[in-house]
Coordinates of C-alpha atoms and ligand atoms in Angstrom, one line a residue:
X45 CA 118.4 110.2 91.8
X46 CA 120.8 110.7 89.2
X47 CA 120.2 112.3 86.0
X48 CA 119.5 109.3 82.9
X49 CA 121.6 110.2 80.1
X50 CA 119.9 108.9 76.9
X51 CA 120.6 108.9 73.2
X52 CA 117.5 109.7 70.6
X53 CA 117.9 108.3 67.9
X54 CA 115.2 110.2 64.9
X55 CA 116.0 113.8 67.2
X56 CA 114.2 115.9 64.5
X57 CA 111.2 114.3 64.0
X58 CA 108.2 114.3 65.8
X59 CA 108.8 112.4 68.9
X60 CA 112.2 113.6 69.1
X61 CA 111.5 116.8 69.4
X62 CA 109.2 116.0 72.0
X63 CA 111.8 113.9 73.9
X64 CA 114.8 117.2 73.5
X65 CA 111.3 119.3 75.1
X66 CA 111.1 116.8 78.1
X67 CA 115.0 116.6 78.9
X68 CA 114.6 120.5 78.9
X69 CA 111.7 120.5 81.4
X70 CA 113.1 118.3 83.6
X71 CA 117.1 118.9 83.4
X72 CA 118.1 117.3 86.8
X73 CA 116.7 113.9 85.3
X74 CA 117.6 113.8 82.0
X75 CA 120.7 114.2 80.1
X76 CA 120.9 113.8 76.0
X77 CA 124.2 112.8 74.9
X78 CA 123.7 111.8 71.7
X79 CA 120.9 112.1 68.6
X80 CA 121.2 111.2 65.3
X81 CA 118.7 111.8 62.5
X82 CA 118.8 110.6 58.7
X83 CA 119.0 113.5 56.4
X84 CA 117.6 116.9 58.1
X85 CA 121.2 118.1 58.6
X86 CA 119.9 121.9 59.6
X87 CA 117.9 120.8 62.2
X88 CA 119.9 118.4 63.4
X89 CA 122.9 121.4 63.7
X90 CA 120.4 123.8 65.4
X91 CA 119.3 120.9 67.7
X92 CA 122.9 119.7 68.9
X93 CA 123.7 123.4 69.2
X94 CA 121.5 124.2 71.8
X95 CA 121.5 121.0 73.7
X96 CA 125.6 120.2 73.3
X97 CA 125.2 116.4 73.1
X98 CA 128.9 114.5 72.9
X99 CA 127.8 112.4 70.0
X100 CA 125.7 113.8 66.7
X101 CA 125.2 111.3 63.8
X102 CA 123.8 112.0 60.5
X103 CA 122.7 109.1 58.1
X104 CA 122.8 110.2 55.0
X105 CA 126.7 110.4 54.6
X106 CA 125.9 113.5 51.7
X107 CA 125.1 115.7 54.5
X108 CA 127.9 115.7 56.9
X109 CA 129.7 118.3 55.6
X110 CA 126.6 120.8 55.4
X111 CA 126.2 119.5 59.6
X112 CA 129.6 120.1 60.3
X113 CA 129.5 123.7 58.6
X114 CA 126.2 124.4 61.1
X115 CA 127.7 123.2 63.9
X116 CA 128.8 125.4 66.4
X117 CA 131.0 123.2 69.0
X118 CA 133.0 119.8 68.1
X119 CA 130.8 117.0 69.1
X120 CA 131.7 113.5 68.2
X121 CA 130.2 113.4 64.7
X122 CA 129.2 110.1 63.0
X123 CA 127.9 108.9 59.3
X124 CA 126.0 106.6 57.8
X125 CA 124.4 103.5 58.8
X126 CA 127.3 102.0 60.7
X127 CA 127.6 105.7 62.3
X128 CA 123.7 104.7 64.1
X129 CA 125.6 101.8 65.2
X130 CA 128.1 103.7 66.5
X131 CA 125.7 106.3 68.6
X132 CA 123.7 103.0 69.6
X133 CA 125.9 101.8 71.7
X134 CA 127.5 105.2 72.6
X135 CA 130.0 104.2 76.4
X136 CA 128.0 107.1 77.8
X137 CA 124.7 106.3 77.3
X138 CA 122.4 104.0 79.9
X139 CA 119.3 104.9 77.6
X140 CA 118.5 104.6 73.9
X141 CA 115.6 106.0 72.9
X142 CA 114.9 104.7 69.5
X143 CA 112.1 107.6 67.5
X144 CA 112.9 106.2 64.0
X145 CA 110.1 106.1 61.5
X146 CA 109.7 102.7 59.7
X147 CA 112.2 99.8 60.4
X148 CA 115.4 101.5 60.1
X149 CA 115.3 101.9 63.9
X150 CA 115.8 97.9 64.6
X151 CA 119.9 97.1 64.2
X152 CA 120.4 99.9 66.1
X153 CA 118.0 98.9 68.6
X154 CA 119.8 95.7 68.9
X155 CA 122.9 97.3 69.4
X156 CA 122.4 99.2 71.7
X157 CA 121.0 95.9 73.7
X158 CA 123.4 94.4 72.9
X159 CA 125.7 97.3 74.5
X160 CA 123.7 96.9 77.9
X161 CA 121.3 99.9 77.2
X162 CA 118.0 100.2 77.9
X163 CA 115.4 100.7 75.4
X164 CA 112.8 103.4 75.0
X165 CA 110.5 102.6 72.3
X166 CA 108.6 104.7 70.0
X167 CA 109.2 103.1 66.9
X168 CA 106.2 100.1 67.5
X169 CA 107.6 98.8 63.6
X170 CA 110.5 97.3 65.5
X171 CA 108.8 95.0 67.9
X172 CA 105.9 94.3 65.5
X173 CA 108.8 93.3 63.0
X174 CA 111.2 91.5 65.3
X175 CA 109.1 91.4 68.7
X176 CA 110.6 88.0 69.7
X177 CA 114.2 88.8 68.5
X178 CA 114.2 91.9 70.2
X179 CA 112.2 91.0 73.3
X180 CA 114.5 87.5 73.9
X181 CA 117.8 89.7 73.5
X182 CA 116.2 92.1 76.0
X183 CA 116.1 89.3 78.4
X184 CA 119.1 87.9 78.1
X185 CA 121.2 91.1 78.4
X186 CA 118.9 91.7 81.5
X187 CA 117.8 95.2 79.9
X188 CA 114.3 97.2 80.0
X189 CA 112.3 97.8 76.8
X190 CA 110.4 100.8 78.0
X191 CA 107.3 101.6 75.9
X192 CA 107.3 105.0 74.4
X193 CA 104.0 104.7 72.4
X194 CA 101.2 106.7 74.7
X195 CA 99.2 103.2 74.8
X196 CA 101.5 100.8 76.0
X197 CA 102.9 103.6 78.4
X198 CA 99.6 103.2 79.7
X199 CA 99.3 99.8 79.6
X200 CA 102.7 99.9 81.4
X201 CA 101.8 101.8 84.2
X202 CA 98.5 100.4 84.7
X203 CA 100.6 96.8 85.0
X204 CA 102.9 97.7 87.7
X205 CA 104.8 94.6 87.4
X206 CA 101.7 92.9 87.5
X207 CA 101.1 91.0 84.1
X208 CA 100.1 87.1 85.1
X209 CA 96.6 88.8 86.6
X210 CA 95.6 90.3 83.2
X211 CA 92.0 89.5 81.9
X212 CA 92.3 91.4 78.7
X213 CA 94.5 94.6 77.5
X214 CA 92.1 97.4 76.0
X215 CA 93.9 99.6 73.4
X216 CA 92.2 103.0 73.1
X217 CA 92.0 104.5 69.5
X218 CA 91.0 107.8 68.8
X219 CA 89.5 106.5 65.0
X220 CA 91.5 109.0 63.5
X221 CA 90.1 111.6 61.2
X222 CA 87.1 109.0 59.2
X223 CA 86.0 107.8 62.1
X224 CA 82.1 108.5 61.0
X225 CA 83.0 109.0 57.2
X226 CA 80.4 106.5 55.1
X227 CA 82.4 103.8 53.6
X228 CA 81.1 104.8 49.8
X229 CA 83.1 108.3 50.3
X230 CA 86.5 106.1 51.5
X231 CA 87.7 106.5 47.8
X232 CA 88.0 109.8 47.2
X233 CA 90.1 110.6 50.5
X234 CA 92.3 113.2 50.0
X235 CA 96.1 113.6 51.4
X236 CA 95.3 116.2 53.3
X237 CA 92.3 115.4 54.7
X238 CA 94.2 112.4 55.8
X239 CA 96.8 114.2 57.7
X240 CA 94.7 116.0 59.5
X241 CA 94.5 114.3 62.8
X242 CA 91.5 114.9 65.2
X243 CA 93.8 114.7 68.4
X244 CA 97.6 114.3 68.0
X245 CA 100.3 116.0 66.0
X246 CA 102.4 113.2 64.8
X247 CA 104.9 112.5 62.1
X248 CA 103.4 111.4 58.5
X249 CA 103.4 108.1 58.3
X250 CA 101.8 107.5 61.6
X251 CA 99.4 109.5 61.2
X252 CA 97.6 107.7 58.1
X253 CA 98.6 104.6 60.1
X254 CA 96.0 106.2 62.7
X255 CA 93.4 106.7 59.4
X256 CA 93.7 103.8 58.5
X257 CA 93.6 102.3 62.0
X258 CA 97.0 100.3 61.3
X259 CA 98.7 102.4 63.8
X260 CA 95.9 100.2 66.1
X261 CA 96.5 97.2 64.5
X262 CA 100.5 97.4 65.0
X263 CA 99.7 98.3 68.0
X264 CA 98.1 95.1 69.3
X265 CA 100.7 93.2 68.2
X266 CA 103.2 95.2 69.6
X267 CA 101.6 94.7 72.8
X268 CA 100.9 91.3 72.3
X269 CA 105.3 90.9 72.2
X270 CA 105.8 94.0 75.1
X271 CA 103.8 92.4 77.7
X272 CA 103.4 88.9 76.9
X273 CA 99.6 88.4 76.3
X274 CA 98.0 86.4 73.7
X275 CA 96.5 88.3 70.4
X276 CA 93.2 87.1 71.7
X277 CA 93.2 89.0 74.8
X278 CA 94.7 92.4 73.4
X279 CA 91.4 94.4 72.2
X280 CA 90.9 97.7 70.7
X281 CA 88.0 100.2 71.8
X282 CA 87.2 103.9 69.8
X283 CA 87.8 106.7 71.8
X284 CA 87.5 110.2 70.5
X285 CA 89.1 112.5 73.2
X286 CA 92.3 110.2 73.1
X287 CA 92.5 111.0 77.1
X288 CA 92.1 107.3 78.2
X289 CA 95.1 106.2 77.2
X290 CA 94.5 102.1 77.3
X291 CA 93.7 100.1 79.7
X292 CA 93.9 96.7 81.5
X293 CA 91.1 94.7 83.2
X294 CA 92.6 92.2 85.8
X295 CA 91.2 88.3 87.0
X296 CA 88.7 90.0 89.4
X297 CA 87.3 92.4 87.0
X298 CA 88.7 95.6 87.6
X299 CA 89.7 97.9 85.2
X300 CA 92.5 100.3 85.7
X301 CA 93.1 103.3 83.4
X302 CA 96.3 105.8 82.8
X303 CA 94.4 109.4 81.6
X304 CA 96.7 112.4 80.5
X305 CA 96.4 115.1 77.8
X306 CA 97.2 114.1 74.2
X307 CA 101.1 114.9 75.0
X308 CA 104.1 112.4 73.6
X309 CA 105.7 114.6 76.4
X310 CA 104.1 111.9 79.5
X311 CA 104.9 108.6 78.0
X312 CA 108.9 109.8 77.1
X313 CA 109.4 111.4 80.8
X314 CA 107.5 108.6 82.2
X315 CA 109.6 105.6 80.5
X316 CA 112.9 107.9 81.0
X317 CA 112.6 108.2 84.8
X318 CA 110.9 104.9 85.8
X319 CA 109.9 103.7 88.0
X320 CA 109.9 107.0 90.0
X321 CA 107.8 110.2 88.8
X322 CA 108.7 113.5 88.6
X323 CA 107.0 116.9 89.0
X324 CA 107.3 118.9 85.2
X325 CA 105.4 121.6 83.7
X326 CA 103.0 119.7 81.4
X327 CA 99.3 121.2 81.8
X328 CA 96.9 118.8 84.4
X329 CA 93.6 117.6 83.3
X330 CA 90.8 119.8 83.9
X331 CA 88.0 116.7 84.6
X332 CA 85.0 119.9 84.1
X333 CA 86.6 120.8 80.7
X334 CA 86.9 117.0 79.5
X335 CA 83.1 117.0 80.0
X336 CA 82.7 113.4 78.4
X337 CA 85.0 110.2 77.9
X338 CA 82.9 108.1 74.9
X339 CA 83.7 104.7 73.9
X340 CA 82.8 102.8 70.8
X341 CA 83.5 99.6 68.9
X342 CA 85.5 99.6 66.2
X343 CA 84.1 99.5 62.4
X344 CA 86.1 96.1 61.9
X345 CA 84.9 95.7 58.0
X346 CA 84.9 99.0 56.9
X347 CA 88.6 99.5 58.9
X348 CA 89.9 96.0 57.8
X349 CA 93.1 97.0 59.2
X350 CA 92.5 95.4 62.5
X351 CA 91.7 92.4 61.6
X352 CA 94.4 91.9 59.3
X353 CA 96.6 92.8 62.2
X354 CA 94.9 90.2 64.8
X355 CA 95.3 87.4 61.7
X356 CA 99.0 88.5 61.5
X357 CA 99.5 88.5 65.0
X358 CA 98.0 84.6 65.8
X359 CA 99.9 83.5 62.8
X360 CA 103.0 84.8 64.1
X361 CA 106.5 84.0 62.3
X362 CA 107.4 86.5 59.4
X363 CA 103.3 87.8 58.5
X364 CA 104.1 91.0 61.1
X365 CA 107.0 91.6 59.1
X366 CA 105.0 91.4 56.2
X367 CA 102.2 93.2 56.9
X368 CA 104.2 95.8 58.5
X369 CA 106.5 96.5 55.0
X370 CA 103.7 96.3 52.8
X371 CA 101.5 99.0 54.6
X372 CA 105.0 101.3 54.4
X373 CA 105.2 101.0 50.8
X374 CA 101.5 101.3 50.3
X375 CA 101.1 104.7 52.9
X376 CA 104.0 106.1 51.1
X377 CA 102.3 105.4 47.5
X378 CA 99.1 107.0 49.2
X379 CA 101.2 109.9 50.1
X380 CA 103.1 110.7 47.2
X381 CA 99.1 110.5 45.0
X382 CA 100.3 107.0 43.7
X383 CA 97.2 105.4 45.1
X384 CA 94.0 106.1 47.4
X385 CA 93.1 105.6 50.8
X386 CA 90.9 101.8 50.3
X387 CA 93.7 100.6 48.1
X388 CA 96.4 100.6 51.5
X389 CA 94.6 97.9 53.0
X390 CA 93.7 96.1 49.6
X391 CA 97.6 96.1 48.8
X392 CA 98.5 95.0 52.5
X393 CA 96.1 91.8 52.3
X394 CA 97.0 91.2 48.9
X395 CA 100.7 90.7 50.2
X396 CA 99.7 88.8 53.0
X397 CA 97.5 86.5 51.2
X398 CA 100.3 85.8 48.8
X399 CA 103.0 85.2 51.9
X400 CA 103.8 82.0 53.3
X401 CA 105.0 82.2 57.0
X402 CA 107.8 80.9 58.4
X403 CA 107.3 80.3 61.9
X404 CA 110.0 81.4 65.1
X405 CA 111.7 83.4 61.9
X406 CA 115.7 84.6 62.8
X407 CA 116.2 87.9 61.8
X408 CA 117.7 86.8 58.2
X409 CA 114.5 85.6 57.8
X410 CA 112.7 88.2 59.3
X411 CA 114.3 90.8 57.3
X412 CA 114.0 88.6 53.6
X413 CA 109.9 88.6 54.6
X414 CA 110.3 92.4 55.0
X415 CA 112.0 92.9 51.9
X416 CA 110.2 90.2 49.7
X417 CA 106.9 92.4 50.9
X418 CA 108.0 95.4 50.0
X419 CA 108.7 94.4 46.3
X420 CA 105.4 92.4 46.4
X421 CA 103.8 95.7 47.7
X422 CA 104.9 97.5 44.6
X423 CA 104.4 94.9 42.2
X424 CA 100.4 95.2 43.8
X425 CA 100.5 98.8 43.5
X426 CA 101.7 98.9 40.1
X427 CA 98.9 95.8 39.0
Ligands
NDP189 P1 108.7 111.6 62.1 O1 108.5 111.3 60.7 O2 108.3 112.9 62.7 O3 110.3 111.6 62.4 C1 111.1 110.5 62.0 C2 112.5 110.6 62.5 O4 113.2 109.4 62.1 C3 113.3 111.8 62.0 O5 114.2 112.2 62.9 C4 114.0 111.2 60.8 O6 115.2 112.0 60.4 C5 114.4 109.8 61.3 N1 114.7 108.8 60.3 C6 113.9 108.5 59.3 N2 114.5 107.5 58.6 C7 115.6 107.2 59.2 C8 116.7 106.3 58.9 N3 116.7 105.5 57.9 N4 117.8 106.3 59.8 C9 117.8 107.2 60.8 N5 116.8 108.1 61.1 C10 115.8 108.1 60.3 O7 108.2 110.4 62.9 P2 107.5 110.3 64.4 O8 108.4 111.0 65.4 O9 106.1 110.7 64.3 O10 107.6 108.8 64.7 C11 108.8 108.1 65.0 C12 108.4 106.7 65.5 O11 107.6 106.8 66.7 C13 107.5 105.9 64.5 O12 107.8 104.6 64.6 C14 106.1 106.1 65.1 O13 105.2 105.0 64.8 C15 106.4 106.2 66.6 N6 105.4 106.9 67.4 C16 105.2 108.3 67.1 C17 104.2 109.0 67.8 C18 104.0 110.4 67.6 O14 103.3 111.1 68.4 N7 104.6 111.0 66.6 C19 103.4 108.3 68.9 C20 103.8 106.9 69.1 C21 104.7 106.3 68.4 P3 115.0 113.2 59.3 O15 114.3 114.3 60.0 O16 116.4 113.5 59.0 O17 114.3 112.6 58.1

């Protein structure tokens, strides 16, 4: 088998890193050729220097010339937005794994469908956003959208191809740092105490997503749009060890599992060298150290986050959108002390509340209801 060569677009944060990790584990399968990031110009130098990808780009354009002083060969260096473009759809690339935080990552993500790529996804933002857009130009370019996030990785695998026998799709949640915090003591949540994460090491955002138990509820609809199953069918359990990573229970009953440490490292190698696996040097479980896999129903009113996420999903049209933009300006507010931890969800269902939906939304559309909520967000925030 040949070696994929893929493009990672977000290379110095969180999931990029792990995906430069995984194409040094296993080298004969994985080639990068080109990452960008948007305005860590160090890292993004020290990066392309050790791995020598043919293409670097660098969003913000103020930065170029401190990347080109760091770098330490002559890649093919790019700028701006139309410079992610550019890398997108890079004549090289079969693979394009998108690892941008927030919405940013969706043009490019169309361009590089549009370029006949294939599509690693991390950035769930994208399909909860533009799910139909993206998944319908998918098709009809005859590429693969290949789930990044650890759950619908697992959900993947556990499918096999296999999706008209589905009963129900289980997301696993770990329940994030609060999980058995009285609600009385929500309000006085601390930043810190919010990024402290019981089981994974992810970037910011997404990890008050996973306080707050959006990260779940963008979840369900972005599996709702991956694999084609109704919001109704797509349920979310609490599970502490994070070692189940979803599952799938089929017509006849059976319920099929993917397990694996808390590692991005599985899902990126996994999606990169479908359908085959490949022997790495991740650590294996040891079943006598796991001791116990619990399992627990969510705390739907105190967590409202799911069910505004289920409501958003059935309604369909731009309320993803919606609810997806006004939780990234209301985490951010939370993050930079602007507001507390209760007031995320309160600004999020204020915006939808106010919204009105347009059904099968284009991506003009689309992308008004994602700006519209944002200023909506902040005019709640600022109430
Ligand atoms: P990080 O915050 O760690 O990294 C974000 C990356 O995106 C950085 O490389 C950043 O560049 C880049 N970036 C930010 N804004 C832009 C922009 N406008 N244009 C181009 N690049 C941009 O995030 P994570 O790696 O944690 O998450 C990335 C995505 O993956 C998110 O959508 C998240 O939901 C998803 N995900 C993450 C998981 C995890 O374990 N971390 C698990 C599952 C999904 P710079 O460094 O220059 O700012």
């Amino acid at each position: 088998m040949k070696r994929k060569r893929v493009v990672v677009l977000g290379a110095t944060g969180s999931i990029g890193e792990s995906a430069l990790k995984v194409a040094r584990d296993i080298p004969d399968r994985m080639e990068i050729v080109g990452i960008a990031a948007n305005t860590n110009a160090a890292k993004l130098a020290e990066q392309a220097n050790a791995v020598r990808p043919e293409a670097v780009c660098i969003v913000d354009e103020s930065k170029l010339g401190e990347l080109r002083t760091a770098l330490k060969y002559e890649p093919r260096l790019l700028a701006g937005e139309t410079g992610l473009i550019e890398i997108a759809r890079l004549a090289s690339a079969e693979m394009v794994l998108v690892a941008i935080v927030g919405t940013a990552g969706l043009r490019p993500a169309l361009a590089a469908i549009d370029a006949g790529k294939d599509l690693a996804v991390a950035s769930k933002e994208i399909l909860v956003m533009a799910g139909e857009a993206v998944t319908t130009a998918a098709q009809k370019q005859g590429v693969h959208i290949l789930p990044v996030d650890s759950e619908h990785n697992a959900i993947f695998q556990c499918l096999d191809g296999r999706a008209s026998d589905v009963r129900r799709i289980v997301l696993t949640a770990s329940g994030g740092p609060f999980r058995n915090t009285p609600l009385e003591q929500f309000g006085s949540i601390t930043r810190e105490q919010a990024l402290k994460h019981p089981t994974w090491n992810m970037g910011p955002k997404i990890t008050i997503d996973s306080a707050t138990l959006f990260n779940k509820g963008l979840e369900m609809i972005e599996a709702h749009w991956l694999f084609g199953v109704e919001m109704q069918r797509v349920e979310v359990v609490i599970h502490p060890q994070s070692i189940v990573h979803s599952m799938v229970e089929f017509a006849d009953g059976s319920v099929l599992a993917q397990l694996s440490h808390s590692d991005m490292c599985f899902p990126i190698q996994y999606a990169v060298t479908w359908p085959e696996r490949v022997a790495n040097s991740l650590p294996p479980l040891d079943f006598g150290k796991v001791a116990k896999l619990e399992f627990f129903t969510p705390r739907y009113d105190d967590f409202p986050a799911l069910n505004l996420a289920r409501r958003a999903g059935d309604t369909g049209g731009t309320l993803p959108a919606v609810l997806n933009a006004a939780n990234e300006v209301a985490v951010s507010a939370f993050l930079d002390g602007r507001s507390s931890f209760p007031q995320i969800w309160k600004t999020v269902r204020e915006v939808m509340d106010r919204h009105r939906a347009i059904a099968h939304a284009d991506l003009d559309a689309i992308l008004a209801a994602d700006q519209w909520a944002r200023d909506e967000a902040h005019r709640v925030l600022a109430a």
